XYZ file of C-alpha atoms in Angstrom:
525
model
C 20.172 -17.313 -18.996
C 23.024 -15.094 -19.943
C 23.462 -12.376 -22.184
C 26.735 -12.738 -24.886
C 25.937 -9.070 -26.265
C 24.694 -6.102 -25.153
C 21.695 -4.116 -26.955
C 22.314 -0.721 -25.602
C 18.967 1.354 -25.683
C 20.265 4.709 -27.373
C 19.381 7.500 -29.798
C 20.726 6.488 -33.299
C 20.854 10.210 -35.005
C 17.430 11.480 -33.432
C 15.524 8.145 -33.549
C 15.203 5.263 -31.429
C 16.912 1.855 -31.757
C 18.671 -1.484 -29.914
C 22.338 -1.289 -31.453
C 25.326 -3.455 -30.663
C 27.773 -1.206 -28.527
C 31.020 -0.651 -29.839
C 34.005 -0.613 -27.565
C 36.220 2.404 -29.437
C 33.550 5.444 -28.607
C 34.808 8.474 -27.559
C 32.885 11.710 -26.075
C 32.684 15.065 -28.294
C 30.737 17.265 -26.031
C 27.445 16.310 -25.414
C 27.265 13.696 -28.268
C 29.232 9.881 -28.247
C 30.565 8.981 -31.168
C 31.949 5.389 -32.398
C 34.874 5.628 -34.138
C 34.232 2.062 -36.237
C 30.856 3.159 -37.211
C 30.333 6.995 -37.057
C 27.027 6.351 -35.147
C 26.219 9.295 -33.251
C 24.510 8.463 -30.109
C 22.902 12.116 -28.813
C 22.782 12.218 -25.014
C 20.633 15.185 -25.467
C 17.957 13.844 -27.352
C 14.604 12.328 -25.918
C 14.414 8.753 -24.635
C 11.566 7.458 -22.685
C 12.864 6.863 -19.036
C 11.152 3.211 -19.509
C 13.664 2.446 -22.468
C 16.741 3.985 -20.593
C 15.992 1.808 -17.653
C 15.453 -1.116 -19.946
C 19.340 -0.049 -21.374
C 20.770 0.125 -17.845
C 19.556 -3.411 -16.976
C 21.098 -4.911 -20.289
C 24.381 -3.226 -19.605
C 23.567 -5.413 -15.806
C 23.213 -8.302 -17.419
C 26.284 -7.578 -19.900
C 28.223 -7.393 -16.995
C 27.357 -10.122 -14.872
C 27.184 -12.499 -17.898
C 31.046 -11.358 -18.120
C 31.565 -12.149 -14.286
C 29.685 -15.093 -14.409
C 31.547 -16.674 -17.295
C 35.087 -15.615 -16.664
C 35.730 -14.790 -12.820
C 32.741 -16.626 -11.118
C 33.022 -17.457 -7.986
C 35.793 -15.337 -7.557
C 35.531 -11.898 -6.553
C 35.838 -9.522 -8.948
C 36.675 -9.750 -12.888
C 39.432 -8.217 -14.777
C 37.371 -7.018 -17.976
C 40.459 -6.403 -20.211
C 42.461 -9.538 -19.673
C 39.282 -11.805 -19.074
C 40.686 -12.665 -15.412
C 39.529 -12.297 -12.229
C 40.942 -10.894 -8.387
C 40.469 -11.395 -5.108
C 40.501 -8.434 -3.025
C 37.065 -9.515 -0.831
C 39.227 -12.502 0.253
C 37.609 -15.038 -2.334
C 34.052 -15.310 -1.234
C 32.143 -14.116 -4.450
C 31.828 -10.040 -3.748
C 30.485 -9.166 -7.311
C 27.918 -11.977 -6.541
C 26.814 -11.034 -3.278
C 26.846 -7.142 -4.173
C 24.816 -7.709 -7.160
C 22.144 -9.434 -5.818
C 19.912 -6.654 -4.539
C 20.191 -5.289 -7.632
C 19.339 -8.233 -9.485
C 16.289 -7.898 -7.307
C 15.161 -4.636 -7.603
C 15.698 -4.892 -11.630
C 13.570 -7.915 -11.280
C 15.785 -10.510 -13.109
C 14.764 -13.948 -11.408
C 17.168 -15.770 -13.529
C 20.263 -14.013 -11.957
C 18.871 -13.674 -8.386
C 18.372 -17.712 -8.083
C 22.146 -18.259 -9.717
C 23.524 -15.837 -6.479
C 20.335 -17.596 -3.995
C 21.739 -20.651 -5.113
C 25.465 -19.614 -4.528
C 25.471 -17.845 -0.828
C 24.963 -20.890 1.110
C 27.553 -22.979 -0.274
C 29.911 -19.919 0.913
C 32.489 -20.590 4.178
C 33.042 -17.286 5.508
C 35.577 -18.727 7.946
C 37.971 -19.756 5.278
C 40.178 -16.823 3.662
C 44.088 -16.647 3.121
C 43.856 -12.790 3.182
C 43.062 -10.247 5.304
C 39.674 -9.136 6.063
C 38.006 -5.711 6.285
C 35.352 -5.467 8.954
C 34.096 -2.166 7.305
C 34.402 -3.695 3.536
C 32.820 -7.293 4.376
C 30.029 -5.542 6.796
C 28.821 -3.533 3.678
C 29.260 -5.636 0.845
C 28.725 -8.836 2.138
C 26.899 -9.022 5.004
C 24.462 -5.890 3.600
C 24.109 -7.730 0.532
C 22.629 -10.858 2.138
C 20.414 -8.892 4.814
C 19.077 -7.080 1.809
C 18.479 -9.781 0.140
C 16.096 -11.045 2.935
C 14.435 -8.534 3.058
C 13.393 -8.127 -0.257
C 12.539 -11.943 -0.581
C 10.591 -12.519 2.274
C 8.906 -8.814 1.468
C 7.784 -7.500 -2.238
C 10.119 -9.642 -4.352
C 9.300 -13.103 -2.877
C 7.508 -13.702 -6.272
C 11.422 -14.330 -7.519
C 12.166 -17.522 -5.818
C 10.254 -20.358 -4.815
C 13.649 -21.473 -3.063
C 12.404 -20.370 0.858
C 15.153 -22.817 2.023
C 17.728 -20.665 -0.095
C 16.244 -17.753 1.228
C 16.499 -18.709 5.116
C 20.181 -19.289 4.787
C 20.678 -15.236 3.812
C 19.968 -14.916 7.399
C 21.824 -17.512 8.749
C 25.151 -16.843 6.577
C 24.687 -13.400 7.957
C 24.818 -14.518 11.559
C 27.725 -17.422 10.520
C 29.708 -14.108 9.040
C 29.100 -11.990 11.918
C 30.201 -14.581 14.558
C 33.546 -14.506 12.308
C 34.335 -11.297 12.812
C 33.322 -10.245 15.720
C 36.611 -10.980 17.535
C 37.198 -7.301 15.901
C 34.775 -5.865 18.994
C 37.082 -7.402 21.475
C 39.267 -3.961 22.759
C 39.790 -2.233 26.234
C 37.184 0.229 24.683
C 34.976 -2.110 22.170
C 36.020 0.212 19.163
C 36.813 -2.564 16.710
C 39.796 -2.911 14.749
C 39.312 -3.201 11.062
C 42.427 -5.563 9.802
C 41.401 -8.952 10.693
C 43.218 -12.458 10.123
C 40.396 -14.706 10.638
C 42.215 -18.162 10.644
C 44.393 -16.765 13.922
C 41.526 -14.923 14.909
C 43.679 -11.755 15.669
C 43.792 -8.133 14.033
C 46.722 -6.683 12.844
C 48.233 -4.595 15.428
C 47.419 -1.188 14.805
C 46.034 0.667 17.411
C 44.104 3.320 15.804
C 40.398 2.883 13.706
C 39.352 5.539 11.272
C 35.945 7.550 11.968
C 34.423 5.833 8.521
C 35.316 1.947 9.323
C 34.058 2.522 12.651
C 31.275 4.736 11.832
C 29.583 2.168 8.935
C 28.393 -1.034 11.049
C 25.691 0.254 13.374
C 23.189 -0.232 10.413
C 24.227 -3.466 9.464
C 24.839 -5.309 12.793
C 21.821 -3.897 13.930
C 19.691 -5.014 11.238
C 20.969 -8.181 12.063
C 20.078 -8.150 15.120
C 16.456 -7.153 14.707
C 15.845 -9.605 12.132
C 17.517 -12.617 14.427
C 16.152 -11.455 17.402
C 20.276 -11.565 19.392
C 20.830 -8.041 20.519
C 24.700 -9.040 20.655
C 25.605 -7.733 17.150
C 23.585 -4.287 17.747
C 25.365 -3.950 21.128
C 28.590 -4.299 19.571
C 28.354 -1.922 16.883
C 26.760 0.457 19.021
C 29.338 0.650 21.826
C 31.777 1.817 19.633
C 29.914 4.449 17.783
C 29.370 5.541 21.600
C 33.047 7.106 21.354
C 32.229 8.710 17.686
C 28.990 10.368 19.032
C 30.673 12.087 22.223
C 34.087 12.663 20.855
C 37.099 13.464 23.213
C 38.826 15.793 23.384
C 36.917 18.787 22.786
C 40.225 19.737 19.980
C 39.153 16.688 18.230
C 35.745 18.705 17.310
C 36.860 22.111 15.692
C 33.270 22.681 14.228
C 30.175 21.229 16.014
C 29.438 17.909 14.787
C 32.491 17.816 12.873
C 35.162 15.545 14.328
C 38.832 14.149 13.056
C 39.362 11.068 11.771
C 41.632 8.397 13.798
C 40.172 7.058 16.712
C 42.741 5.237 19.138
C 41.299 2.009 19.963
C 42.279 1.411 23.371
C 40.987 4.651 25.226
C 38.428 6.422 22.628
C 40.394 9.058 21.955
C 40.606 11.644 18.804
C 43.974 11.519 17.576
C 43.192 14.238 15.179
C 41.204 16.851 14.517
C 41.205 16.577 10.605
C 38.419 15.343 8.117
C 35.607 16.508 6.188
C 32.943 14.509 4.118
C 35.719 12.517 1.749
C 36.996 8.975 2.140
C 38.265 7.924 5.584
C 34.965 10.039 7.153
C 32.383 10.322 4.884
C 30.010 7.121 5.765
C 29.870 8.377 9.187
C 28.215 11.511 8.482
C 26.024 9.854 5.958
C 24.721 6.651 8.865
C 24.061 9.209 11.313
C 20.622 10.470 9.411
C 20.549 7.207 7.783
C 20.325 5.097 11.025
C 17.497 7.635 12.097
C 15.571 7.046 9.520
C 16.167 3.391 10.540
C 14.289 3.543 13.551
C 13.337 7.363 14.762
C 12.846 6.400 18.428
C 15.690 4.373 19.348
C 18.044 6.323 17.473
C 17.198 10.095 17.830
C 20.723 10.774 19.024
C 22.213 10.075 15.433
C 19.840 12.814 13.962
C 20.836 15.456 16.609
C 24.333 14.888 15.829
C 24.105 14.982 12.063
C 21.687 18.353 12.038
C 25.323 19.566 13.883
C 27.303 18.409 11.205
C 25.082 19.415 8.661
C 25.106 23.115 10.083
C 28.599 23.300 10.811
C 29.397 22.203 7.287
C 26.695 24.668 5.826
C 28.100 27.393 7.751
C 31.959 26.598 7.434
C 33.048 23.963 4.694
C 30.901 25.161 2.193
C 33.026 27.028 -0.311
C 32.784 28.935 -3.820
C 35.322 28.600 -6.279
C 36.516 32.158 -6.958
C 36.251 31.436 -11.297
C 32.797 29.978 -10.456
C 31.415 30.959 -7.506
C 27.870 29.801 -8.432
C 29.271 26.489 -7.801
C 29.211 25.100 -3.945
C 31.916 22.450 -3.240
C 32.059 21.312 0.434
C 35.761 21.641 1.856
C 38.084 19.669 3.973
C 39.212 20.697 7.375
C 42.639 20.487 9.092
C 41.556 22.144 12.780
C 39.466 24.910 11.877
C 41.909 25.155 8.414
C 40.054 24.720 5.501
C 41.599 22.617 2.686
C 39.595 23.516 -1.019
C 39.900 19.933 -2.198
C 37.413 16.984 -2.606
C 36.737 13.052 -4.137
C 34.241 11.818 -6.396
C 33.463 9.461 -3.030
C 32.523 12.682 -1.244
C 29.739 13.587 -3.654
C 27.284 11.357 -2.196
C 27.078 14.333 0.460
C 24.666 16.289 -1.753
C 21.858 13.073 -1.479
C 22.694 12.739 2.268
C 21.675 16.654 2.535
C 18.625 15.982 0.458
C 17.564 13.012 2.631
C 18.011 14.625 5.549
C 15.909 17.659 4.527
C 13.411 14.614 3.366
C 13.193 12.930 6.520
C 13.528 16.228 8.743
C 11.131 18.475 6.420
C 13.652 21.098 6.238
C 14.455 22.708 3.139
C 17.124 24.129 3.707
C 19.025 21.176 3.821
C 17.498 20.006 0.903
C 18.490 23.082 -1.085
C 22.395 22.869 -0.267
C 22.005 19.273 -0.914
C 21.204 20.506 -4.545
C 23.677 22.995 -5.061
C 26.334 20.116 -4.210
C 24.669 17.770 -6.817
C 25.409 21.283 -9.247
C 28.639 21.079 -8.456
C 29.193 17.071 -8.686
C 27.495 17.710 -11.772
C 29.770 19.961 -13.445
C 33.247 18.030 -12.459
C 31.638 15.939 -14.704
C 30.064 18.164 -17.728
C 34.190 19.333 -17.652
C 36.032 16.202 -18.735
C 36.442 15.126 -22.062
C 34.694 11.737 -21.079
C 31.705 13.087 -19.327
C 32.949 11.612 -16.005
C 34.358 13.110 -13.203
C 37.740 12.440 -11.242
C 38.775 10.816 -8.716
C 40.371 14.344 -6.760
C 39.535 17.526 -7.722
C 40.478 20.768 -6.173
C 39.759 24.520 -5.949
C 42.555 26.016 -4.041
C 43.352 28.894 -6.619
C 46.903 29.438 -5.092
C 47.879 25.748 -6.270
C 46.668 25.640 -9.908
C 48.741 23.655 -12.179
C 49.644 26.035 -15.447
C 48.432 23.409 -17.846
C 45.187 23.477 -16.084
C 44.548 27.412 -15.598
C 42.227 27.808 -18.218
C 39.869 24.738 -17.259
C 39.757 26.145 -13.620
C 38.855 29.683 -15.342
C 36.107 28.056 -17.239
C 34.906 25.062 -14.936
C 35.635 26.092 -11.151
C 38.182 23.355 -10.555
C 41.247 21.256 -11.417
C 41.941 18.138 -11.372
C 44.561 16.429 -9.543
C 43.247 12.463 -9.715
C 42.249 11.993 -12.841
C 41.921 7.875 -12.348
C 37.828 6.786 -12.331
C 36.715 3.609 -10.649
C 33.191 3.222 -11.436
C 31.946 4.715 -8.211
C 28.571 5.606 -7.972
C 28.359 8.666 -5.838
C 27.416 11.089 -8.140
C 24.626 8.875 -9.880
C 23.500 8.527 -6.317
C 23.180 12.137 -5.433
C 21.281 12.367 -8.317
C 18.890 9.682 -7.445
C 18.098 11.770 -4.406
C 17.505 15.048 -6.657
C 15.020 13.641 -8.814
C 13.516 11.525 -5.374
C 12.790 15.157 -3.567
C 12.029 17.195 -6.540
C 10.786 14.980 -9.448
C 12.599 17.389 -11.914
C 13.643 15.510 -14.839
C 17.071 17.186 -15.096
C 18.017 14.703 -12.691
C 16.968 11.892 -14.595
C 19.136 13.646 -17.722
C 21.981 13.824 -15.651
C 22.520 9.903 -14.977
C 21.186 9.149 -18.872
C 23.968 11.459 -19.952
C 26.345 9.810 -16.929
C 25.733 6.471 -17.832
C 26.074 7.168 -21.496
C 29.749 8.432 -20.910
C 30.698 5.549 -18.665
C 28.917 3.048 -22.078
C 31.463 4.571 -24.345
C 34.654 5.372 -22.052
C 34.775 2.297 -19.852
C 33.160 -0.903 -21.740
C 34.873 -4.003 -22.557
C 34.472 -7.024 -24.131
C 33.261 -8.543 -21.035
C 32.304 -5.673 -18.480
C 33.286 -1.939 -17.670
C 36.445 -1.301 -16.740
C 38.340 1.542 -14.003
C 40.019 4.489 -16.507
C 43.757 6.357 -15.623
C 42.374 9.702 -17.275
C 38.517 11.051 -17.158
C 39.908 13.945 -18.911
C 41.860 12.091 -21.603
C 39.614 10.896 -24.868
C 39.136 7.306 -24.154
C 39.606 7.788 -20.871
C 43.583 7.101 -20.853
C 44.428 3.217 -20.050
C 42.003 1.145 -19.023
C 42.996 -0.338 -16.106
C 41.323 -4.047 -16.024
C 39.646 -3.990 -12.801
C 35.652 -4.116 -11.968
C 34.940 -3.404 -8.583
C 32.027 -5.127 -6.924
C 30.783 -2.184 -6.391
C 30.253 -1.164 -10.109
C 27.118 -3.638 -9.473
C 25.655 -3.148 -6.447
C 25.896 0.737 -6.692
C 26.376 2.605 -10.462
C 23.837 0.054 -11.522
C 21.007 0.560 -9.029
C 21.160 4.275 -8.517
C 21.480 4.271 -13.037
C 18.193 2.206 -13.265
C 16.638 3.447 -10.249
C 16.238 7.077 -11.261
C 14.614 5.925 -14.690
C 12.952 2.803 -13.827
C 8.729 2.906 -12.325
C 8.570 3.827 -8.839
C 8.799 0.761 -6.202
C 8.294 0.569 -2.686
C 12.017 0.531 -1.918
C 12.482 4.269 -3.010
C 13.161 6.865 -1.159
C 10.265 9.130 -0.756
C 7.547 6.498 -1.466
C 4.484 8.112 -1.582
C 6.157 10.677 0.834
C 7.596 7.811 3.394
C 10.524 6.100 3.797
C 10.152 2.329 4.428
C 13.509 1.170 3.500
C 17.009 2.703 3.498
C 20.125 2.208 1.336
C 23.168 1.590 3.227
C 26.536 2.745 1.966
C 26.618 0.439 -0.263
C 23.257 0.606 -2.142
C 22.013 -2.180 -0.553
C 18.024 -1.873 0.153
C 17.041 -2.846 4.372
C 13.283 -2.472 5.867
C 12.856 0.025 8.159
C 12.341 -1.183 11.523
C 10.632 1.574 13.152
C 7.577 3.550 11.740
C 8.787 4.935 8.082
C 9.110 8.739 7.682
């Protein structure tokens, strides 16, 4: 069943009702407003968190009835033109990132179409290149979590158990593709990959993120097959991230650079922070604890370093705001006052780790990040926050000196790709404190996103958060849009479920970086 339509679940001028969405809304401070029919939809008003969850999942369904009828099996759709891409090298990527969250929203109709679809898949056919880091946490995440959620609390969805056996065993058929990757002087992978020839592509350096993101993944695969192979791989080269050389390469404790040579180990840097190219790392070190608290009591010990180096030297005060707390970049010990929507999931990795380490002072910073995610997006004229934002008050652009007077930044990306990291971080607030602010925060989020980036057939990436309408739309849907925004948006409103985080004060699963849900292996904390 499919779903032509959307019936947005909104506040029609202070009361309750199921409207059509229009696609020509723009944002007028904290109310939407659609152009074609004057409708005010009030962000601020009171909606039951049962009916906002209930709106999230038909804005799912919108979009994957848009995927499904103009881009299926291809990987992503184009949502202005009604075409499709193939960036995930043509193996169904908005299919196999949706699926846990066709699970967890409960939507057995969906689920069986992607069940029914992952086994017909040949993961050792592609004409493009292929990202170890990008296929290990899309693809091969999507499928492990799948498993687990369908031989655990959402078996009731399928009665397809032959379906259900093959997420495992397309897992194992992907890994074996790519694990040429492992196959250095040093077993640091490489990331490029060319399948067909089974060769990467030359370079001879590995960021700290791509190699920094597969220990959860291949490890998980290797507990639920029972081949220790996958783990082993993963794990060697992590080895190199975890006891980084040389000692330059680590200008705050726990805090290393970013490219990794791949033929002796080596730092080539000694620049990063918690933004693209770095951030996963930091994020799978607590993660993969959580994962399995005795095998992996290393990866806590180094990310309680991280997390006190950046406490006590990245985080930084804007000087027009400084109640805000944005965490900074590093060049040696240089600090650089700039930061990415992609590193505000490091507010929910502070909360988590406070979580699983009962330690509230992590949890507290953790919050005063999501503040100051929040605001970069309470600035814009859409309600959404941008790509790149800064704080560096000797570099303010003249045409923005009065928004970094009133707001504590400027912007200097204004593009938005429907990434979830902000949503996420507030998934974690509301998880550790139950305040309903949170919950308010991702209503009003997902609200803005409704009016600035919705199509006639999905959502679509916007040139200009700070532009009413959101600039050009720029006719791409990530895969991402479902297996992330969506989850963390219906998550936060939606009843409470085993999967969550803080589950009756344990932990028995854990997201990986790309929202997909795996079992804990070890006892849950």
């Amino acid at each position: 069943m499919h779903y032509s339509i959307l019936l947005s679940t909104l506040v029609v001028n202070g009361a309750f009702a199921a409207v059509p969405y229009r696609n020509n809304a723009v944002r007028q401070g904290n109310t939407i407003r659609s152009t074609a029919t004057q409708t005010i939809f009030k962000s601020e008003a009171i909606v039951s968190n049962t009916d906002r969850a209930e709106a999230v999942k038909d804005a799912f369904k919108f979009a994957w009835n848009g995927y499904y009828t103009y881009a299926f099996p291809n990987d992503e759709l184009h949502p202005v033109s009604n075409g499709f891409g193939n960036s995930r090298n043509a193996w169904g990527a908005s299919a196999v990132d949706a699926f846990s969250t066709a699970l967890v929203m409960e939507i057995p109709e969906i689920v069986n179409e992607i069940l029914n679809y992952i086994p017909t898949i040949n993961f050792a056919n592609t004409s493009t290149e292929v990202s170890l880091f990008e296929t290990t946490i899309r693809y091969m995440a999507g499928m492990l979590s799948g498993y687990d959620l369908l031989t655990g609390p959402l078996s009731n969805l399928t009665t397809n158990t032959s379906n259900v056996d093959a997420l495992l065993t397309q897992s194992v058929n992907l890994a074996n593709v790519l694990k040429f990757a492992f196959d250095s002087p040093t077993g640091i992978p490489a990331n490029n990959l060319n399948i067909t020839a089974q060769v990467t592509d030359g370079e001879t350096s590995n960021s700290l993120a791509t190699i920094g993101t597969l220990v959860l993944e291949w490890t998980h695969l290797s507990d639920l097959t029972g081949d220790p192979q996958y783990a082993n791989l993963s794990q060697i080269g992590e080895s190199y991230l975890l006891n980084p050389m040389p000692a330059s390469s680590e200008p705050f404790p726990g805090l290393v650079g970013t490219n990794v040579n791949i033929s002796n180990g080596n730092f080539l840097d000694a620049d990063g922070g918690w933004v693209g190219g770095d951030d996963s790392f930091y994020e799978y070190l607590i993660k993969f604890y959580l994962y399995d608290p005795v095998r992996f009591a290393t990866y806590k010990d180094r990310w309680i370093l991280a997390a006190d180096s950046t406490i006590a030297n990245l985080s930084s005060h804007p000087s027009s705001r400084p109640d805000l707390t944005f965490v900074a970049e590093f060049s040696g010990t240089d600090l650089i006052f700039e930061s990415q929507h992609l590193a505000c999931f490091d507010g929910g990795n502070f909360i988590l780790g406070g979580l699983v380490l009962d330690r509230q002072d992590y949890i507290d910073f953790g919050l005063a990040l999501v503040d100051g995610c929040h605001q970069t997006y309470n600035s814009t004229a859409t309600g959404i926050g941008p790509e790149v934002f800064s704080w560096n008050a000797t570099e303010i652009p003249a045409r923005q000196t009065d928004f970094y007077d009133a707001n504590g930044f400027y912007i200097t990306n204004s593009f938005y790709d429907l990434r979830p990291e902000v949503v996420e971080s507030y998934y974690y607030a509301y998880r550790a404190t139950g305040d309903s602010i949170y919950q308010d925060w991702a209503w009003e989020a997902f609200l803005a996103i409704n009016a600035t980036c919705r199509t006639n057939s999905g959502f679509s990436s916007v040139s200009d958060v700070n532009a009413a309408g959101g600039g050009e739309k720029e006719d791409l849907q990530e895969s991402f849009f479902f297996a992330e925004l969506m989850k963390y948006s219906y998550l936060i409103q939606a009843p409470d479920a085993i999967w969550n985080v803080e589950y009756n004060g344990t932990n028995q699963w854990v997201f990986n970086t790309e929202a997909h849900p795996f079992k804990v292996a070890g006892t849950p904390i």
